[in-house]
mmCIF file of C-alpha atoms in Angstrom:
data_model
loop_
_atom_site.group_PDB
_atom_site.id
_atom_site.type_symbol
_atom_site.label_atom_id
_atom_site.label_comp_id
_atom_site.label_asym_id
_atom_site.label_seq_id
_atom_site.Cartn_x
_atom_site.Cartn_y
_atom_site.Cartn_z
ATOM 1 C CA MET A 1246 -75.987 -41.385 -147.632
ATOM 2 C CA THR A 1247 -75.895 -44.192 -144.866
ATOM 3 C CA MET A 1248 -76.109 -46.831 -147.439
ATOM 4 C CA ARG A 1249 -73.599 -45.153 -149.528
ATOM 5 C CA ILE A 1250 -71.110 -44.966 -146.859
ATOM 6 C CA PHE A 1251 -71.209 -48.591 -146.006
ATOM 7 C CA ALA A 1252 -71.685 -49.699 -149.647
ATOM 8 C CA ASN A 1253 -68.633 -47.593 -150.766
ATOM 9 C CA GLY A 1254 -66.374 -48.871 -147.525
ATOM 10 C CA LEU A 1255 -67.458 -52.643 -148.343
ATOM 11 C CA PHE A 1256 -66.516 -52.306 -152.084
ATOM 12 C CA ALA A 1257 -63.322 -50.901 -151.578
ATOM 13 C CA GLY A 1258 -62.446 -53.147 -148.968
ATOM 14 C CA LEU A 1259 -63.006 -55.994 -151.365
ATOM 15 C CA ILE A 1260 -60.827 -54.483 -153.784
ATOM 16 C CA ALA A 1261 -57.816 -53.726 -151.714
ATOM 17 C CA GLY A 1262 -58.360 -56.801 -149.938
ATOM 18 C CA ALA A 1263 -58.193 -59.073 -152.804
ATOM 19 C CA VAL A 1264 -54.662 -57.533 -153.613
ATOM 20 C CA VAL A 1265 -53.569 -57.987 -150.295
ATOM 21 C CA VAL A 1266 -54.709 -61.497 -150.452
ATOM 22 C CA LEU A 1267 -52.745 -61.774 -153.286
ATOM 23 C CA LEU A 1268 -49.635 -60.075 -152.321
ATOM 24 C CA GLN A 1269 -49.940 -62.006 -148.730
ATOM 25 C CA PHE A 1270 -49.548 -65.296 -150.707
ATOM 26 C CA LEU A 1271 -46.576 -64.484 -152.673
ATOM 27 C CA LEU A 1272 -44.669 -62.393 -150.030
ATOM 28 C CA THR A 1273 -45.378 -62.814 -146.454
ATOM 29 C CA GLU A 1274 -46.819 -66.376 -146.427
ATOM 30 C CA PRO A 1275 -43.581 -68.019 -147.597
ATOM 31 C CA LEU A 1276 -41.587 -66.066 -144.795
ATOM 32 C CA ILE A 1277 -43.968 -66.905 -142.039
ATOM 33 C CA LEU A 1278 -44.034 -70.651 -142.886
ATOM 34 C CA GLU A 1279 -40.032 -70.761 -143.027
ATOM 35 C CA ALA A 1280 -39.687 -68.769 -139.589
ATOM 36 C CA GLU A 1281 -42.411 -71.369 -138.182
ATOM 37 C CA GLU A 1282 -39.390 -73.940 -139.112
ATOM 38 C CA TYR A 1283 -37.243 -72.669 -136.919
ATOM 39 C CA GLU A 1284 -39.994 -71.832 -134.364
ATOM 40 C CA SER A 1285 -40.646 -75.676 -134.286
ATOM 41 C CA GLY A 1286 -37.156 -76.617 -134.674
ATOM 42 C CA ALA A 1287 -37.148 -77.915 -137.861
ATOM 43 C CA ARG A 1288 -34.654 -75.667 -138.779
ATOM 44 C CA VAL A 1289 -32.021 -73.724 -136.711
ATOM 45 C CA HIS A 1290 -30.346 -70.250 -137.237
ATOM 46 C CA PHE A 1291 -26.839 -71.299 -136.414
ATOM 47 C CA ALA A 1292 -26.820 -74.696 -137.570
ATOM 48 C CA GLY A 1293 -23.260 -75.448 -138.426
ATOM 49 C CA LEU A 1294 -21.774 -72.313 -136.649
ATOM 50 C CA ALA A 1295 -21.615 -73.708 -133.281
ATOM 51 C CA GLU A 1296 -18.650 -75.693 -133.971
ATOM 52 C CA PRO A 1297 -15.468 -73.766 -133.762
ATOM 53 C CA GLY A 1298 -13.255 -73.805 -137.041
ATOM 54 C CA VAL A 1299 -16.708 -74.028 -139.469
ATOM 55 C CA LEU A 1300 -17.469 -70.055 -138.775
ATOM 56 C CA HIS A 1301 -16.278 -69.391 -142.188
ATOM 57 C CA ASP A 1302 -16.489 -72.393 -144.106
ATOM 58 C CA HIS A 1303 -19.524 -71.722 -146.263
ATOM 59 C CA GLY A 1304 -19.743 -75.306 -147.665
ATOM 60 C CA ALA A 1305 -20.501 -76.679 -144.418
ATOM 61 C CA ASN A 1306 -23.400 -74.396 -143.911
ATOM 62 C CA GLU A 1307 -24.644 -74.511 -147.099
ATOM 63 C CA ALA A 1308 -27.592 -76.887 -145.987
ATOM 64 C CA ALA A 1309 -28.540 -74.854 -143.359
ATOM 65 C CA ASP A 1310 -28.391 -71.413 -145.367
ATOM 66 C CA ALA A 1311 -29.939 -72.379 -148.446
ATOM 67 C CA PRO A 1312 -32.830 -70.640 -148.978
ATOM 68 C CA PRO A 1313 -36.305 -72.977 -149.139
ATOM 69 C CA ALA A 1314 -37.389 -74.726 -152.208
ATOM 70 C CA PRO A 1315 -40.496 -72.590 -153.430
ATOM 71 C CA GLY A 1316 -43.666 -74.181 -151.768
ATOM 72 C CA ALA A 1317 -41.450 -76.400 -149.558
ATOM 73 C CA GLY A 1318 -43.838 -75.936 -146.641
ATOM 74 C CA LYS A 1319 -46.605 -76.346 -148.332
ATOM 75 C CA GLU A 1320 -46.193 -80.366 -149.451
ATOM 76 C CA GLU A 1321 -46.137 -81.067 -145.619
ATOM 77 C CA ALA A 1322 -49.646 -80.449 -144.844
ATOM 78 C CA GLY A 1323 -51.318 -79.391 -147.782
ATOM 79 C CA GLU A 1324 -55.045 -79.762 -146.853
ATOM 80 C CA SER A 1325 -54.569 -78.038 -143.332
ATOM 81 C CA LEU A 1326 -52.316 -75.322 -144.954
ATOM 82 C CA ALA A 1327 -54.906 -74.654 -147.424
ATOM 83 C CA ALA A 1328 -57.703 -74.229 -144.610
ATOM 84 C CA ARG A 1329 -55.143 -71.689 -143.011
ATOM 85 C CA PHE A 1330 -54.807 -69.891 -146.208
ATOM 86 C CA ALA A 1331 -58.317 -69.501 -146.728
ATOM 87 C CA LEU A 1332 -59.064 -68.527 -143.200
ATOM 88 C CA ALA A 1333 -56.163 -66.073 -143.308
ATOM 89 C CA PHE A 1334 -57.413 -64.627 -146.634
ATOM 90 C CA ALA A 1335 -60.796 -64.299 -145.073
ATOM 91 C CA ALA A 1336 -59.366 -62.335 -142.186
ATOM 92 C CA ASP A 1337 -57.586 -60.303 -144.728
ATOM 93 C CA PHE A 1338 -60.693 -59.358 -146.120
ATOM 94 C CA VAL A 1339 -62.491 -58.525 -142.896
ATOM 95 C CA VAL A 1340 -59.438 -56.582 -141.761
ATOM 96 C CA TYR A 1341 -59.703 -54.327 -145.296
ATOM 97 C CA VAL A 1342 -63.511 -53.858 -145.163
ATOM 98 C CA ALA A 1343 -63.119 -52.843 -142.006
ATOM 99 C CA TRP A 1344 -60.591 -50.120 -142.921
ATOM 100 C CA GLY A 1345 -62.712 -49.275 -145.869
ATOM 101 C CA LEU A 1346 -65.803 -48.609 -143.373
ATOM 102 C CA ILE A 1347 -63.804 -46.292 -141.396
ATOM 103 C CA LEU A 1348 -62.260 -44.933 -144.682
ATOM 104 C CA SER A 1349 -65.795 -44.465 -146.177
ATOM 105 C CA ALA A 1350 -67.091 -42.616 -142.843
ATOM 106 C CA LEU A 1351 -64.141 -40.180 -142.803
ATOM 107 C CA VAL A 1352 -64.369 -39.521 -146.305
ATOM 108 C CA SER A 1353 -68.095 -38.749 -146.441
ATOM 109 C CA VAL A 1354 -67.592 -36.178 -143.830
ATOM 110 C CA ALA A 1355 -64.620 -34.691 -145.945
ATOM 111 C CA ILE A 1356 -66.845 -34.606 -148.919
ATOM 112 C CA ALA A 1357 -69.192 -33.032 -146.896
ATOM 113 C CA ARG A 1358 -66.413 -30.395 -146.147
ATOM 114 C CA GLY A 1359 -66.182 -29.662 -149.858
ATOM 115 C CA GLN A 1360 -63.132 -32.039 -150.491
ATOM 116 C CA GLU A 1361 -62.859 -33.125 -154.181
ATOM 117 C CA THR A 1362 -63.263 -37.037 -154.935
ATOM 118 C CA SER A 1363 -60.236 -37.067 -157.074
ATOM 119 C CA LEU A 1364 -57.731 -39.876 -157.739
ATOM 120 C CA GLN A 1365 -55.064 -37.500 -156.208
ATOM 121 C CA ASN A 1366 -57.018 -36.954 -153.058
ATOM 122 C CA GLY A 1367 -58.074 -40.793 -153.237
ATOM 123 C CA LEU A 1368 -54.569 -41.651 -153.205
ATOM 124 C CA LEU A 1369 -53.702 -39.248 -150.116
ATOM 125 C CA TRP A 1370 -56.388 -40.686 -148.272
ATOM 126 C CA GLY A 1371 -54.742 -44.107 -148.701
ATOM 127 C CA LEU A 1372 -51.398 -42.737 -147.732
ATOM 128 C CA ALA A 1373 -52.808 -41.152 -144.566
ATOM 129 C CA GLY A 1374 -54.136 -44.610 -143.698
ATOM 130 C CA PHE A 1375 -50.980 -46.375 -144.423
ATOM 131 C CA VAL A 1376 -48.992 -43.743 -142.121
ATOM 132 C CA ALA A 1377 -51.711 -43.825 -139.131
ATOM 133 C CA VAL A 1378 -52.085 -47.782 -138.909
ATOM 134 C CA GLN A 1379 -48.909 -49.211 -140.367
ATOM 135 C CA VAL A 1380 -45.865 -46.699 -139.907
ATOM 136 C CA ALA A 1381 -46.731 -44.714 -136.945
ATOM 137 C CA PRO A 1382 -47.117 -48.168 -135.038
ATOM 138 C CA GLY A 1383 -44.668 -49.683 -136.511
ATOM 139 C CA VAL A 1384 -41.962 -47.423 -135.585
ATOM 140 C CA GLY A 1385 -42.402 -48.754 -132.020
ATOM 141 C CA LEU A 1386 -43.480 -52.146 -132.759
ATOM 142 C CA ALA A 1387 -42.282 -53.200 -136.124
ATOM 143 C CA PRO A 1388 -44.117 -56.218 -138.059
ATOM 144 C CA GLU A 1389 -43.255 -59.422 -136.386
ATOM 145 C CA LEU A 1390 -42.331 -63.254 -137.760
ATOM 146 C CA PRO A 1391 -43.775 -65.679 -135.873
ATOM 147 C CA GLY A 1392 -41.376 -67.110 -132.874
ATOM 148 C CA ILE A 1393 -39.884 -63.501 -132.201
ATOM 149 C CA PRO A 1394 -40.558 -63.142 -128.305
ATOM 150 C CA ALA A 1395 -41.851 -59.731 -127.415
ATOM 151 C CA ALA A 1396 -43.377 -57.907 -124.495
ATOM 152 C CA ASP A 1397 -46.785 -58.148 -122.866
ATOM 153 C CA LEU A 1398 -49.204 -58.584 -125.692
ATOM 154 C CA GLN A 1399 -51.831 -56.441 -124.080
ATOM 155 C CA ALA A 1400 -49.632 -53.460 -123.276
ATOM 156 C CA ARG A 1401 -48.506 -53.857 -126.975
ATOM 157 C CA GLN A 1402 -52.073 -53.731 -127.882
ATOM 158 C CA ILE A 1403 -52.886 -50.859 -125.914
ATOM 159 C CA TRP A 1404 -50.005 -49.026 -127.262
ATOM 160 C CA TRP A 1405 -51.009 -49.710 -130.700
ATOM 161 C CA ILE A 1406 -54.717 -48.521 -130.599
ATOM 162 C CA ALA A 1407 -53.546 -45.478 -128.760
ATOM 163 C CA THR A 1408 -50.766 -44.750 -131.564
ATOM 164 C CA VAL A 1409 -53.119 -45.483 -134.594
ATOM 165 C CA LEU A 1410 -55.663 -42.854 -133.015
ATOM 166 C CA ALA A 1411 -53.199 -40.346 -132.056
ATOM 167 C CA ALA A 1412 -51.749 -40.576 -135.454
ATOM 168 C CA ALA A 1413 -54.965 -40.619 -137.491
ATOM 169 C CA ALA A 1414 -55.938 -37.446 -135.412
ATOM 170 C CA ALA A 1415 -52.466 -36.024 -136.774
ATOM 171 C CA MET A 1416 -53.443 -36.560 -140.494
ATOM 172 C CA GLY A 1417 -56.896 -35.061 -139.669
ATOM 173 C CA LEU A 1418 -54.971 -32.085 -138.179
ATOM 174 C CA PHE A 1419 -52.805 -31.846 -141.595
ATOM 175 C CA ALA A 1420 -55.494 -32.246 -143.692
ATOM 176 C CA PHE A 1421 -58.372 -29.804 -142.369
ATOM 177 C CA VAL A 1422 -56.330 -27.650 -140.203
ATOM 178 C CA ARG A 1423 -53.720 -26.180 -141.972
ATOM 179 C CA ASN A 1424 -52.463 -23.527 -139.787
ATOM 180 C CA PRO A 1425 -49.305 -23.604 -137.668
ATOM 181 C CA ALA A 1426 -51.145 -24.420 -134.489
ATOM 182 C CA GLY A 1427 -52.463 -27.395 -136.152
ATOM 183 C CA ILE A 1428 -49.387 -28.831 -138.177
ATOM 184 C CA ALA A 1429 -47.734 -28.553 -134.384
ATOM 185 C CA ALA A 1430 -50.437 -30.228 -132.873
ATOM 186 C CA GLY A 1431 -50.059 -33.208 -135.296
ATOM 187 C CA ILE A 1432 -46.641 -33.240 -135.134
ATOM 188 C CA ALA A 1433 -46.888 -33.603 -131.445
ATOM 189 C CA LEU A 1434 -49.448 -36.437 -131.480
ATOM 190 C CA LEU A 1435 -47.362 -38.167 -134.127
ATOM 191 C CA ALA A 1436 -44.538 -38.047 -131.580
ATOM 192 C CA LEU A 1437 -46.057 -38.387 -128.328
ATOM 193 C CA PRO A 1438 -46.167 -42.297 -128.508
ATOM 194 C CA HIS A 1439 -42.881 -42.751 -129.122
ATOM 195 C CA LEU A 1440 -41.672 -40.424 -126.432
ATOM 196 C CA ILE A 1441 -43.707 -42.246 -124.215
ATOM 197 C CA GLY A 1442 -42.226 -45.386 -125.372
ATOM 198 C CA ALA A 1443 -43.550 -48.913 -127.036
ATOM 199 C CA PRO A 1444 -43.347 -51.767 -124.532
ATOM 200 C CA ARG A 1445 -40.389 -53.709 -125.546
ATOM 201 C CA LEU A 1446 -38.363 -56.366 -123.851
ATOM 202 C CA GLU A 1447 -35.167 -55.603 -122.375
ATOM 203 C CA GLN A 1448 -33.243 -58.121 -124.401
ATOM 204 C CA LEU A 1449 -34.327 -59.125 -127.883
ATOM 205 C CA ALA A 1450 -34.009 -62.208 -129.189
ATOM 206 C CA GLY A 1451 -35.644 -64.734 -131.874
ATOM 207 C CA LEU A 1452 -35.324 -67.886 -133.392
ATOM 208 C CA ALA A 1453 -35.232 -66.914 -136.862
ATOM 209 C CA PRO A 1454 -32.178 -65.319 -138.563
ATOM 210 C CA PRO A 1455 -32.375 -61.144 -138.614
ATOM 211 C CA SER A 1456 -32.075 -61.569 -142.273
ATOM 212 C CA LEU A 1457 -35.412 -63.532 -142.756
ATOM 213 C CA ALA A 1458 -37.114 -60.922 -140.033
ATOM 214 C CA ALA A 1459 -35.841 -58.022 -142.024
ATOM 215 C CA GLU A 1460 -37.267 -59.144 -145.345
ATOM 216 C CA TYR A 1461 -40.375 -59.863 -143.866
ATOM 217 C CA VAL A 1462 -40.487 -56.257 -142.292
ATOM 218 C CA ALA A 1463 -39.856 -55.002 -145.940
ATOM 219 C CA ARG A 1464 -42.672 -57.008 -147.685
ATOM 220 C CA SER A 1465 -45.085 -56.408 -145.089
ATOM 221 C CA TYR A 1466 -44.639 -52.590 -145.525
ATOM 222 C CA ALA A 1467 -45.101 -53.286 -149.413
ATOM 223 C CA VAL A 1468 -48.481 -55.319 -148.902
ATOM 224 C CA ALA A 1469 -49.380 -52.593 -146.627
ATOM 225 C CA LEU A 1470 -48.773 -50.038 -149.086
ATOM 226 C CA ALA A 1471 -50.440 -51.315 -152.090
ATOM 227 C CA GLY A 1472 -53.372 -52.281 -150.094
ATOM 228 C CA TRP A 1473 -53.898 -48.934 -148.647
ATOM 229 C CA SER A 1474 -53.149 -47.095 -151.939
ATOM 230 C CA LEU A 1475 -55.618 -49.123 -153.320
ATOM 231 C CA LEU A 1476 -58.194 -48.633 -150.458
ATOM 232 C CA GLY A 1477 -57.858 -44.952 -150.816
ATOM 233 C CA LEU A 1478 -58.064 -44.879 -154.726
ATOM 234 C CA SER A 1479 -61.155 -47.221 -154.991
ATOM 235 C CA MET A 1480 -62.615 -44.879 -152.098
ATOM 236 C CA ALA A 1481 -62.068 -41.941 -154.120
ATOM 237 C CA TRP A 1482 -63.515 -43.368 -157.585
ATOM 238 C CA LEU A 1483 -66.489 -45.301 -155.588
ATOM 239 C CA TRP A 1484 -67.493 -41.715 -154.041
ATOM 240 C CA GLY A 1485 -66.824 -39.879 -157.542
ATOM 241 C CA ARG A 1486 -69.224 -41.948 -159.035
ATOM 242 C CA ALA A 1487 -71.779 -41.097 -156.214
ATOM 243 C CA ALA A 1488 -71.317 -37.455 -156.763
ATOM 244 C CA ASP A 1489 -71.747 -37.569 -160.317
ATOM 245 C CA PRO A 1490 -74.422 -35.013 -161.044
ATOM 246 C CA VAL A 1491 -77.329 -37.278 -161.304
ATOM 247 C CA PRO A 1492 -80.769 -36.088 -161.225
ATOM 248 C CA VAL A 1493 -82.041 -37.415 -157.556
ATOM 249 C CA PRO A 1494 -85.133 -36.682 -155.771
ATOM 250 C CA VAL A 1495 -83.969 -34.239 -152.910
ATOM 251 C CA PRO A 1496 -86.216 -35.217 -150.375
ATOM 252 C CA ALA A 1497 -85.960 -38.490 -148.640
ATOM 253 C CA ASP A 1498 -82.709 -39.627 -150.222
ATOM 254 C CA ASP A 1499 -81.494 -40.636 -146.771
ATOM 255 C CA ARG A 1500 -82.663 -44.201 -146.532
ATOM 256 C CA MET B 1476 -60.190 -24.270 -161.819
ATOM 257 C CA THR B 1477 -63.774 -23.533 -162.636
ATOM 258 C CA THR B 1478 -64.668 -26.951 -162.927
ATOM 259 C CA THR B 1479 -63.016 -27.998 -159.898
ATOM 260 C CA THR B 1480 -64.538 -25.395 -157.654
ATOM 261 C CA THR B 1481 -67.872 -26.395 -159.092
ATOM 262 C CA LEU B 1482 -67.475 -30.202 -158.515
ATOM 263 C CA ALA B 1483 -66.226 -29.184 -154.731
ATOM 264 C CA ARG B 1484 -69.363 -26.802 -154.303
ATOM 265 C CA GLU B 1485 -71.416 -29.834 -155.557
ATOM 266 C CA ASN B 1486 -70.026 -32.192 -153.142
ATOM 267 C CA ALA B 1487 -70.175 -29.623 -150.436
ATOM 268 C CA ARG B 1488 -73.905 -29.352 -150.899
ATOM 269 C CA GLU B 1489 -74.429 -32.776 -151.239
ATOM 270 C CA GLY B 1490 -72.535 -33.547 -148.106
ATOM 271 C CA ALA B 1491 -74.533 -30.508 -146.447
ATOM 272 C CA ALA B 1492 -77.483 -32.156 -147.252
ATOM 273 C CA GLY B 1493 -76.981 -35.722 -146.461
ATOM 274 C CA VAL B 1494 -73.959 -35.968 -144.020
ATOM 275 C CA SER B 1495 -75.324 -38.926 -141.856
ATOM 276 C CA LEU B 1496 -74.404 -39.229 -138.276
ATOM 277 C CA VAL B 1497 -75.898 -42.620 -138.372
ATOM 278 C CA GLY B 1498 -74.067 -43.706 -141.332
ATOM 279 C CA VAL B 1499 -70.683 -42.348 -140.148
ATOM 280 C CA GLY B 1500 -70.959 -43.524 -136.455
ATOM 281 C CA GLY B 1501 -72.752 -47.199 -137.731
ATOM 282 C CA ALA B 1502 -69.863 -47.882 -140.276
ATOM 283 C CA ILE B 1503 -66.896 -46.960 -137.381
ATOM 284 C CA LEU B 1504 -68.891 -49.088 -134.901
ATOM 285 C CA THR B 1505 -69.110 -52.191 -137.489
ATOM 286 C CA ALA B 1506 -65.198 -51.531 -138.322
ATOM 287 C CA LEU B 1507 -64.530 -51.785 -134.776
ATOM 288 C CA VAL B 1508 -66.236 -54.873 -134.008
ATOM 289 C CA LEU B 1509 -64.610 -56.411 -137.209
ATOM 290 C CA LEU B 1510 -61.064 -55.209 -136.213
ATOM 291 C CA TYR B 1511 -61.764 -56.311 -132.712
ATOM 292 C CA PHE B 1512 -62.262 -60.218 -133.872
ATOM 293 C CA ALA B 1513 -59.475 -60.145 -136.926
ATOM 294 C CA GLY B 1514 -57.093 -58.567 -135.231
ATOM 295 C CA PHE B 1515 -57.402 -58.706 -131.159
ATOM 296 C CA ALA B 1516 -59.519 -61.078 -130.066
ATOM 297 C CA GLN B 1517 -57.288 -63.634 -127.959
ATOM 298 C CA ALA B 1518 -59.631 -66.434 -128.000
ATOM 299 C CA ALA B 1519 -57.844 -69.379 -129.518
ATOM 300 C CA GLN B 1520 -60.534 -69.720 -132.989
ATOM 301 C CA TYR B 1521 -59.988 -66.171 -133.747
ATOM 302 C CA HIS B 1522 -56.486 -66.067 -133.103
ATOM 303 C CA ASP B 1523 -55.541 -69.183 -134.870
ATOM 304 C CA ALA B 1524 -58.117 -68.312 -137.869
ATOM 305 C CA ALA B 1525 -56.425 -64.517 -138.174
ATOM 306 C CA HIS B 1526 -52.767 -65.663 -137.392
ATOM 307 C CA ASP B 1527 -51.095 -65.050 -140.787
ATOM 308 C CA THR B 1528 -53.189 -62.071 -141.129
ATOM 309 C CA ARG B 1529 -52.127 -60.315 -137.683
ATOM 310 C CA HIS B 1530 -48.329 -60.916 -138.580
ATOM 311 C CA THR B 1531 -48.723 -59.807 -142.176
ATOM 312 C CA LEU B 1532 -50.700 -56.736 -141.161
ATOM 313 C CA ALA B 1533 -48.526 -55.936 -138.053
ATOM 314 C CA PHE B 1534 -51.052 -56.009 -135.571
ATOM 315 C CA PRO B 1535 -49.266 -57.247 -132.166
ATOM 316 C CA CYS B 1536 -50.226 -60.778 -132.081
ATOM 317 C CA HIS B 1537 -48.568 -63.143 -129.776
#
């Protein structure tokens, strides 16, 4: 059982992580690199708009507004960019293996309580993780492009951790304590961090255009939804395989 | 329905026989260590290596 928790968590994390790496490369990395051009000053958000009279002259702004050529950032520093991607993608695997291990541990308890390892349940486990880890904290701390000033990092990290823990507990209550009191407690746990409020700057600002940030948030959630769905589905598949009625010697199985 | 119930019972039996506190605690602890380095540690080498991942996966970063 112990080995199964680790093995299933590891493999589900690797499966989901592989897809997250691909989606990060296709969806979010281009926007991160573009945002860094605004951060470094290579691009300027209001370029051309500062002079009166050109505000509505779209021709004059074309250069600044044109979307970047695909891979424009990549040519600048080929090798260091490859190294940067390699590290980021390794980190994706580390994060998703970590989520996989946590989910696997919780699923082992759920199975012990009689929950089936159907793909439907797997998808629900994944969606519960998506809500707990992405949606709940994201309501207060939206996914951020580089170059956007934000409140004190430590305060945000603490709020993020507390919110994820509360939301995960709420998911557990919804799943296993299916009575009005449990559901009310779950809703309270979901709401509480937002009643307290996430650390937030009084005045928001940012070097990149709001539209770029909006695009980024949408894509970040798409990546997360794909990753968590796949994590839950592969978790159910892996635990289902283990639960197949194979003749297993009963004693001393727990190595 | 019958199959479902049987399967659930089988799972329950296996779980009850084999739920591993060491496994559950060990896996969660391992995960927290991994998450600390990939998502939270501010030392430059961890932050820089995981920078784009932290942004993509919406960990508080800067």
